[in-house]
Amino acid sequence: MEFLIAPKYRIYRHLLIFAYMIAIFIVSRNSSEEVGDDDYLRSIIWNIYFLAMFYLNMYVLMPAFLYKGRYLTYIFSLITIIICCYLIATVLTETFMKGYDFVNEAKESNSFKNFFVTINMLTLMVFASTSIKLFQRWARDSDRINELEKNSLQIELRELKNQINPHFLFNMLNNVNVLVKKNPDKASTIIMKLSDFLRYQLYDNNQHSVLLLSEIQFLNDFMELEKIRRDDFNFNLSIQNESSNENMISQLVLPPNLFITFIENAIKHSADADSPSKVDVSFTIYKKELRFVCSNTKPAEPIDSDKKGGLGLANIKRRLELLYGKDFRLEIENNDTNYTATLTLPI
């Protein structure tokens, strides 16, 4: 299976195709009783056309039309090119080699029969390349889906074990306990936010996709809880719709937990014992993409936790690769005072 789909074996697969065509050429020539120079030349011309059609379909027509769902355009283009190639080859052989002897019956056969036989041969060769590429695409997609499922399961387990850790919950419950007597209304608000936060973690994360607004509310609750826990922490979260669809914000769905790792890192690495820290988060929706920007202030002296946390960022990068392939962009800007992560996703 790896030989059939791995890019490193591509040259060997193409060599097999050429070897097959050469073998067919040799066998067909050896089976003929009389072989002239014109016969060899005709066979070479038609083998070249077969290969040209094979690769034209594989690397031009399929990526341009079939993979993009333009099936009628693909079929029409394929049939048109097959007929054009036949007509060109026929004109060349009749003009320069006194007729085409594809079935060794040039005198007895009529032009329609030659046309029918040749078109069928070309069609079989072309659809052989279609079958090969579709099989490769199916095999690669199956591998990606299997790896994505394993990766998603590992992320969910990591989130349940590490993201909402006992230390975080302990601090929040202590804050609530103090506020119950001093400010019952605020304590009630915190409990509701904490409840929504945990509910999202336990239930919504199991879905294949969530609304963008739900994800943003989850991130807002996370930072609100952190703000209550740390008096010197501030944050700003904004969302803008630059697309022509006014309902895009409320309709957009995407896989869950794509942004929480960036928020966690921003909160952790912005902690400063000498001055207030701040995290700025923005979502901007364009016509065909969503841009997420997370920026945090940095302490004058980096804390020891800066040496940790790389695993979370590595996991989210790998998950993005599995989900979006090469269609996403992740840019990191790190200077003396700020750390900014910009993630652009197709929608």
Tab-separated table of C-alpha atoms in Angstrom:
chain	number	residue	atom	x	y	z
A	1	MET	CA	0.000	0.000	0.000
A	2	GLU	CA	2.816	2.404	0.858
A	3	PHE	CA	4.407	1.745	-2.550
A	4	LEU	CA	1.156	2.765	-4.273
A	5	ILE	CA	0.587	6.036	-2.408
A	6	ALA	CA	3.873	7.271	-0.877
A	7	PRO	CA	5.468	10.240	-2.734
A	8	LYS	CA	8.964	8.743	-2.321
A	9	TYR	CA	7.991	5.825	-4.603
A	10	ARG	CA	6.434	8.025	-7.318
A	11	ILE	CA	9.336	7.662	-9.753
A	12	TYR	CA	9.218	3.856	-9.464
A	13	ARG	CA	5.482	3.809	-10.164
A	14	HIS	CA	6.004	5.854	-13.321
A	15	LEU	CA	8.851	3.599	-14.400
A	16	LEU	CA	6.469	0.638	-14.115
A	17	ILE	CA	3.985	2.413	-16.385
A	18	PHE	CA	6.663	3.067	-18.987
A	19	ALA	CA	7.907	-0.527	-18.708
A	20	TYR	CA	4.355	-1.763	-19.278
A	21	MET	CA	3.956	0.380	-22.400
A	22	ILE	CA	7.312	-0.785	-23.771
A	23	ALA	CA	6.378	-4.421	-23.127
A	24	ILE	CA	3.076	-3.973	-24.987
A	25	PHE	CA	4.938	-2.350	-27.867
A	26	ILE	CA	7.471	-5.201	-28.111
A	27	VAL	CA	4.860	-7.953	-27.851
A	28	SER	CA	2.575	-6.369	-30.447
A	29	ARG	CA	5.459	-5.889	-32.893
A	30	ASN	CA	6.795	-9.432	-32.424
A	31	SER	CA	3.352	-10.910	-33.074
A	32	SER	CA	3.151	-9.225	-36.487
A	33	GLU	CA	4.363	-11.226	-39.505
A	34	GLU	CA	5.688	-8.234	-41.399
A	35	VAL	CA	7.125	-5.274	-39.578
A	36	GLY	CA	8.345	-2.191	-41.376
A	37	ASP	CA	9.820	1.093	-40.278
A	38	ASP	CA	6.452	2.795	-40.733
A	39	ASP	CA	4.822	0.221	-38.435
A	40	TYR	CA	7.318	0.965	-35.662
A	41	LEU	CA	6.849	4.697	-36.113
A	42	ARG	CA	3.060	4.398	-36.010
A	43	SER	CA	3.228	2.366	-32.824
A	44	ILE	CA	5.592	4.858	-31.219
A	45	ILE	CA	3.280	7.768	-32.116
A	46	TRP	CA	0.247	6.067	-30.634
A	47	ASN	CA	2.100	5.009	-27.498
A	48	ILE	CA	3.191	8.627	-27.030
A	49	TYR	CA	-0.406	9.771	-27.400
A	50	PHE	CA	-1.605	7.166	-24.913
A	51	LEU	CA	0.952	8.360	-22.367
A	52	ALA	CA	0.146	12.004	-23.064
A	53	MET	CA	-3.553	11.351	-22.433
A	54	PHE	CA	-2.706	9.303	-19.345
A	55	TYR	CA	-0.683	12.081	-17.694
A	56	LEU	CA	-2.827	14.955	-18.978
A	57	ASN	CA	-5.827	13.421	-17.268
A	58	MET	CA	-3.894	12.525	-14.110
A	59	TYR	CA	-2.159	15.843	-13.459
A	60	VAL	CA	-4.299	18.451	-15.258
A	61	LEU	CA	-7.943	17.447	-15.725
A	62	MET	CA	-8.471	15.654	-12.420
A	63	PRO	CA	-6.985	18.375	-10.150
A	64	ALA	CA	-8.658	21.144	-12.163
A	65	PHE	CA	-12.153	19.642	-12.370
A	66	LEU	CA	-12.768	16.238	-10.765
A	67	TYR	CA	-11.257	17.030	-7.342
A	68	LYS	CA	-13.219	20.297	-7.224
A	69	GLY	CA	-16.558	18.602	-7.882
A	70	ARG	CA	-16.947	19.898	-11.455
A	71	TYR	CA	-17.887	16.479	-12.820
A	72	LEU	CA	-19.709	17.502	-16.012
A	73	THR	CA	-16.869	19.829	-16.998
A	74	TYR	CA	-14.386	17.030	-16.338
A	75	ILE	CA	-16.264	14.496	-18.519
A	76	PHE	CA	-16.804	17.011	-21.323
A	77	SER	CA	-13.138	18.052	-21.299
A	78	LEU	CA	-11.999	14.438	-21.219
A	79	ILE	CA	-14.137	13.385	-24.178
A	80	THR	CA	-13.129	16.474	-26.154
A	81	ILE	CA	-9.415	15.853	-25.624
A	82	ILE	CA	-9.733	12.151	-26.477
A	83	ILE	CA	-11.423	12.944	-29.806
A	84	CYS	CA	-8.982	15.749	-30.609
A	85	CYS	CA	-5.989	13.507	-29.894
A	86	TYR	CA	-7.428	10.817	-32.144
A	87	LEU	CA	-8.008	13.270	-35.002
A	88	ILE	CA	-4.509	14.742	-34.675
A	89	ALA	CA	-2.849	11.322	-34.641
A	90	THR	CA	-4.935	10.141	-37.584
A	91	VAL	CA	-4.063	13.208	-39.666
A	92	LEU	CA	-0.362	12.771	-38.882
A	93	THR	CA	-0.276	9.091	-39.816
A	94	GLU	CA	-2.376	9.525	-42.964
A	95	THR	CA	-0.371	12.545	-44.073
A	96	PHE	CA	3.150	11.326	-43.419
A	97	MET	CA	2.837	7.525	-43.338
A	98	LYS	CA	0.127	6.717	-45.895
A	99	GLY	CA	-2.578	5.554	-43.576
A	100	TYR	CA	-3.020	4.197	-40.085
A	101	ASP	CA	-2.839	0.439	-39.484
A	102	PHE	CA	-3.902	0.261	-35.824
A	103	VAL	CA	-5.753	-3.061	-36.142
A	104	ASN	CA	-3.667	-4.448	-39.028
A	105	GLU	CA	-6.722	-4.281	-41.281
A	106	ALA	CA	-6.355	-0.908	-42.967
A	107	LYS	CA	-7.655	-2.057	-46.339
A	108	GLU	CA	-10.656	-4.039	-45.092
A	109	SER	CA	-11.667	-1.768	-42.217
A	110	ASN	CA	-13.490	1.518	-42.575
A	111	SER	CA	-12.662	4.818	-40.881
A	112	PHE	CA	-15.538	4.522	-38.407
A	113	LYS	CA	-14.252	1.192	-37.126
A	114	ASN	CA	-10.768	2.653	-36.653
A	115	PHE	CA	-12.316	5.602	-34.843
A	116	PHE	CA	-14.359	3.336	-32.558
A	117	VAL	CA	-11.440	1.024	-31.689
A	118	THR	CA	-9.011	3.862	-31.019
A	119	ILE	CA	-11.434	5.884	-28.896
A	120	ASN	CA	-12.136	2.807	-26.776
A	121	MET	CA	-8.433	2.153	-26.281
A	122	LEU	CA	-7.782	5.759	-25.306
A	123	THR	CA	-10.762	5.787	-22.949
A	124	LEU	CA	-9.553	2.651	-21.161
A	125	MET	CA	-6.081	4.110	-20.737
A	126	VAL	CA	-7.431	7.434	-19.456
A	127	PHE	CA	-9.824	5.890	-16.950
A	128	ALA	CA	-7.022	3.653	-15.745
A	129	SER	CA	-5.182	6.813	-14.661
A	130	THR	CA	-8.417	8.131	-13.102
A	131	SER	CA	-8.797	4.931	-11.089
A	132	ILE	CA	-5.175	5.081	-9.921
A	133	LYS	CA	-5.423	8.688	-8.696
A	134	LEU	CA	-8.813	8.146	-7.022
A	135	PHE	CA	-7.449	5.076	-5.254
A	136	GLN	CA	-4.403	7.022	-4.056
A	137	ARG	CA	-6.603	9.871	-2.854
A	138	TRP	CA	-8.907	7.457	-1.014
A	139	ALA	CA	-5.963	5.680	0.638
A	140	ARG	CA	-4.354	8.966	1.769
A	141	ASP	CA	-7.660	10.326	3.077
A	142	SER	CA	-8.268	7.099	5.010
A	143	ASP	CA	-4.843	7.367	6.640
A	144	ARG	CA	-5.444	11.033	7.500
A	145	ILE	CA	-8.877	10.262	8.998
A	146	ASN	CA	-7.477	7.441	11.125
A	147	GLU	CA	-4.604	9.599	12.351
A	148	LEU	CA	-6.965	12.513	13.015
A	149	GLU	CA	-9.253	10.326	15.115
A	150	LYS	CA	-6.294	9.091	17.188
A	151	ASN	CA	-4.941	12.626	17.535
A	152	SER	CA	-8.346	14.013	18.559
A	153	LEU	CA	-8.722	11.315	21.194
A	154	GLN	CA	-5.295	12.126	22.640
A	155	ILE	CA	-6.128	15.849	22.719
A	156	GLU	CA	-9.438	15.191	24.491
A	157	LEU	CA	-7.715	13.045	27.104
A	158	ARG	CA	-4.994	15.660	27.584
A	159	GLU	CA	-7.604	18.406	27.967
A	160	LEU	CA	-9.529	16.436	30.588
A	161	LYS	CA	-6.374	15.613	32.556
A	162	ASN	CA	-4.393	18.827	32.262
A	163	GLN	CA	-6.490	21.749	31.060
A	164	ILE	CA	-8.943	21.967	33.955
A	165	ASN	CA	-6.557	20.746	36.592
A	166	PRO	CA	-7.358	20.379	40.308
A	167	HIS	CA	-5.163	23.369	41.192
A	168	PHE	CA	-7.195	25.695	38.961
A	169	LEU	CA	-10.502	24.415	40.367
A	170	PHE	CA	-9.182	24.659	43.926
A	171	ASN	CA	-8.298	28.336	43.472
A	172	MET	CA	-11.644	29.132	41.887
A	173	LEU	CA	-13.620	27.426	44.653
A	174	ASN	CA	-11.614	29.309	47.269
A	175	ASN	CA	-12.461	32.600	45.546
A	176	VAL	CA	-16.135	31.662	45.444
A	177	ASN	CA	-16.079	30.674	49.122
A	178	VAL	CA	-14.796	34.128	50.073
A	179	LEU	CA	-17.284	35.935	47.838
A	180	VAL	CA	-20.321	34.011	49.115
A	181	LYS	CA	-20.312	36.152	52.267
A	182	LYS	CA	-18.923	39.405	50.850
A	183	ASN	CA	-20.672	39.540	47.459
A	184	PRO	CA	-23.267	36.771	46.901
A	185	ASP	CA	-24.295	38.098	43.491
A	186	LYS	CA	-20.743	37.981	42.183
A	187	ALA	CA	-20.236	34.544	43.693
A	188	SER	CA	-23.351	33.320	41.887
A	189	THR	CA	-22.055	34.742	38.601
A	190	ILE	CA	-18.741	32.947	39.051
A	191	ILE	CA	-20.485	29.664	39.784
A	192	MET	CA	-22.594	30.003	36.628
A	193	LYS	CA	-19.544	30.762	34.502
A	194	LEU	CA	-17.647	27.871	36.012
A	195	SER	CA	-20.631	25.596	35.378
A	196	ASP	CA	-20.865	26.662	31.724
A	197	PHE	CA	-17.129	26.273	31.374
A	198	LEU	CA	-17.111	22.715	32.685
A	199	ARG	CA	-20.224	21.784	30.692
A	200	TYR	CA	-18.548	22.881	27.476
A	201	GLN	CA	-15.458	20.847	28.363
A	202	LEU	CA	-17.391	17.697	29.169
A	203	TYR	CA	-20.035	17.693	26.430
A	204	ASP	CA	-19.419	20.088	23.516
A	205	ASN	CA	-15.839	18.896	23.070
A	206	ASN	CA	-17.158	15.484	22.037
A	207	GLN	CA	-18.785	16.986	18.937
A	208	HIS	CA	-17.043	16.978	15.555
A	209	SER	CA	-17.795	20.683	15.102
A	210	VAL	CA	-19.111	23.588	17.172
A	211	LEU	CA	-20.390	27.068	16.463
A	212	LEU	CA	-17.747	29.769	16.430
A	213	LEU	CA	-19.838	31.812	18.877
A	214	SER	CA	-19.863	28.896	21.328
A	215	GLU	CA	-16.103	28.597	21.064
A	216	ILE	CA	-15.688	32.348	21.639
A	217	GLN	CA	-17.997	32.244	24.678
A	218	PHE	CA	-15.940	29.368	26.053
A	219	LEU	CA	-12.718	31.337	25.633
A	220	ASN	CA	-14.313	34.416	27.213
A	221	ASP	CA	-15.446	32.394	30.243
A	222	PHE	CA	-11.976	30.925	30.585
A	223	MET	CA	-10.371	34.369	30.669
A	224	GLU	CA	-13.101	35.756	32.968
A	225	LEU	CA	-12.341	33.048	35.493
A	226	GLU	CA	-8.633	33.769	35.225
A	227	LYS	CA	-9.319	37.475	35.737
A	228	ILE	CA	-11.201	36.704	38.951
A	229	ARG	CA	-8.334	34.528	40.137
A	230	ARG	CA	-5.662	37.149	39.298
A	231	ASP	CA	-6.296	40.786	40.131
A	232	ASP	CA	-3.479	41.974	37.871
A	233	PHE	CA	-4.835	40.231	34.753
A	234	ASN	CA	-6.844	41.955	31.995
A	235	PHE	CA	-8.041	40.816	28.607
A	236	ASN	CA	-9.863	42.052	25.537
A	237	LEU	CA	-11.816	39.818	23.129
A	238	SER	CA	-13.335	41.126	19.885
A	239	ILE	CA	-14.933	39.721	16.742
A	240	GLN	CA	-15.401	41.426	13.368
A	241	ASN	CA	-17.273	40.343	10.257
A	242	GLU	CA	-15.678	41.624	7.041
A	243	SER	CA	-17.618	39.255	4.767
A	244	SER	CA	-20.717	40.115	2.741
A	245	ASN	CA	-22.774	37.565	4.692
A	246	GLU	CA	-24.144	39.316	7.767
A	247	ASN	CA	-25.050	35.983	9.401
A	248	MET	CA	-21.604	34.455	8.974
A	249	ILE	CA	-20.704	34.979	12.643
A	250	SER	CA	-23.725	33.056	13.900
A	251	GLN	CA	-23.531	30.323	11.225
A	252	LEU	CA	-19.829	29.504	11.090
A	253	VAL	CA	-18.849	26.105	12.529
A	254	LEU	CA	-15.409	24.603	13.041
A	255	PRO	CA	-13.684	21.820	15.038
A	256	PRO	CA	-13.656	22.454	18.807
A	257	ASN	CA	-10.644	23.559	20.847
A	258	LEU	CA	-8.577	25.063	18.053
A	259	PHE	CA	-7.784	28.232	20.031
A	260	ILE	CA	-7.676	27.267	23.711
A	261	THR	CA	-4.004	26.240	23.559
A	262	PHE	CA	-3.007	29.729	22.387
A	263	ILE	CA	-5.103	31.329	25.154
A	264	GLU	CA	-3.584	29.033	27.789
A	265	ASN	CA	-0.060	29.860	26.673
A	266	ALA	CA	-0.862	33.587	26.557
A	267	ILE	CA	-2.241	33.574	30.102
A	268	LYS	CA	0.613	31.501	31.501
A	269	HIS	CA	3.426	33.409	29.832
A	270	SER	CA	1.946	36.848	30.538
A	271	ALA	CA	2.105	36.404	34.313
A	272	ASP	CA	4.226	39.180	35.824
A	273	ALA	CA	4.785	39.709	39.544
A	274	ASP	CA	5.846	43.346	39.082
A	275	SER	CA	3.236	44.749	36.667
A	276	PRO	CA	-0.238	43.970	35.273
A	277	SER	CA	-0.508	41.559	32.356
A	278	LYS	CA	-2.887	41.616	29.425
A	279	VAL	CA	-4.120	39.297	26.659
A	280	ASP	CA	-5.733	40.627	23.459
A	281	VAL	CA	-7.772	38.197	21.354
A	282	SER	CA	-9.515	38.992	18.079
A	283	PHE	CA	-11.506	37.031	15.488
A	284	THR	CA	-11.953	38.486	11.994
A	285	ILE	CA	-14.131	36.795	9.366
A	286	TYR	CA	-13.350	37.487	5.729
A	287	LYS	CA	-14.944	36.062	2.593
A	288	LYS	CA	-13.012	32.804	2.568
A	289	GLU	CA	-11.011	32.761	5.797
A	290	LEU	CA	-11.104	33.249	9.549
A	291	ARG	CA	-8.210	35.059	11.207
A	292	PHE	CA	-7.514	34.530	14.897
A	293	VAL	CA	-4.966	36.745	16.671
A	294	CYS	CA	-3.816	36.203	20.250
A	295	SER	CA	-1.319	38.641	21.748
A	296	ASN	CA	-0.014	38.785	25.298
A	297	THR	CA	2.370	40.980	27.239
A	298	LYS	CA	5.606	39.455	28.479
A	299	PRO	CA	7.271	39.908	31.860
A	300	ALA	CA	10.610	41.669	32.005
A	301	GLU	CA	12.178	38.483	33.359
A	302	PRO	CA	10.869	35.208	31.859
A	303	ILE	CA	9.527	32.752	34.388
A	304	ASP	CA	10.459	29.074	34.546
A	305	SER	CA	7.166	28.008	32.967
A	306	ASP	CA	8.391	29.437	29.661
A	307	LYS	CA	10.461	26.305	29.309
A	308	LYS	CA	7.317	24.189	29.401
A	309	GLY	CA	4.124	24.091	27.393
A	310	GLY	CA	5.712	23.342	24.038
A	311	LEU	CA	3.846	20.049	23.826
A	312	GLY	CA	0.460	21.787	23.634
A	313	LEU	CA	1.557	23.999	20.742
A	314	ALA	CA	3.102	21.035	18.928
A	315	ASN	CA	-0.132	19.055	19.324
A	316	ILE	CA	-2.314	21.853	17.982
A	317	LYS	CA	0.016	22.343	15.004
A	318	ARG	CA	-0.223	18.660	14.178
A	319	ARG	CA	-3.999	18.714	14.534
A	320	LEU	CA	-4.247	21.712	12.214
A	321	GLU	CA	-2.141	19.860	9.640
A	322	LEU	CA	-4.486	16.875	9.803
A	323	LEU	CA	-7.607	19.032	9.592
A	324	TYR	CA	-6.554	21.548	6.953
A	325	GLY	CA	-3.457	20.131	5.251
A	326	LYS	CA	-1.523	23.087	3.826
A	327	ASP	CA	-4.524	25.434	3.750
A	328	PHE	CA	-3.900	27.044	7.144
A	329	ARG	CA	-1.278	29.612	8.170
A	330	LEU	CA	0.247	29.996	11.617
A	331	GLU	CA	2.534	32.967	12.216
A	332	ILE	CA	4.379	33.640	15.455
A	333	GLU	CA	5.829	37.058	16.356
A	334	ASN	CA	7.971	37.193	19.474
A	335	ASN	CA	9.647	40.378	20.672
A	336	ASP	CA	10.823	41.771	24.001
A	337	THR	CA	7.416	42.989	25.182
A	338	ASN	CA	4.789	40.950	23.314
A	339	TYR	CA	4.116	37.476	21.990
A	340	THR	CA	1.598	37.251	19.117
A	341	ALA	CA	0.156	34.177	17.407
A	342	THR	CA	-1.869	34.653	14.205
A	343	LEU	CA	-3.835	31.689	12.869
A	344	THR	CA	-5.642	31.879	9.510
A	345	LEU	CA	-8.123	29.134	8.618
A	346	PRO	CA	-10.170	28.546	5.431
A	347	ILE	CA	-13.968	28.692	5.807
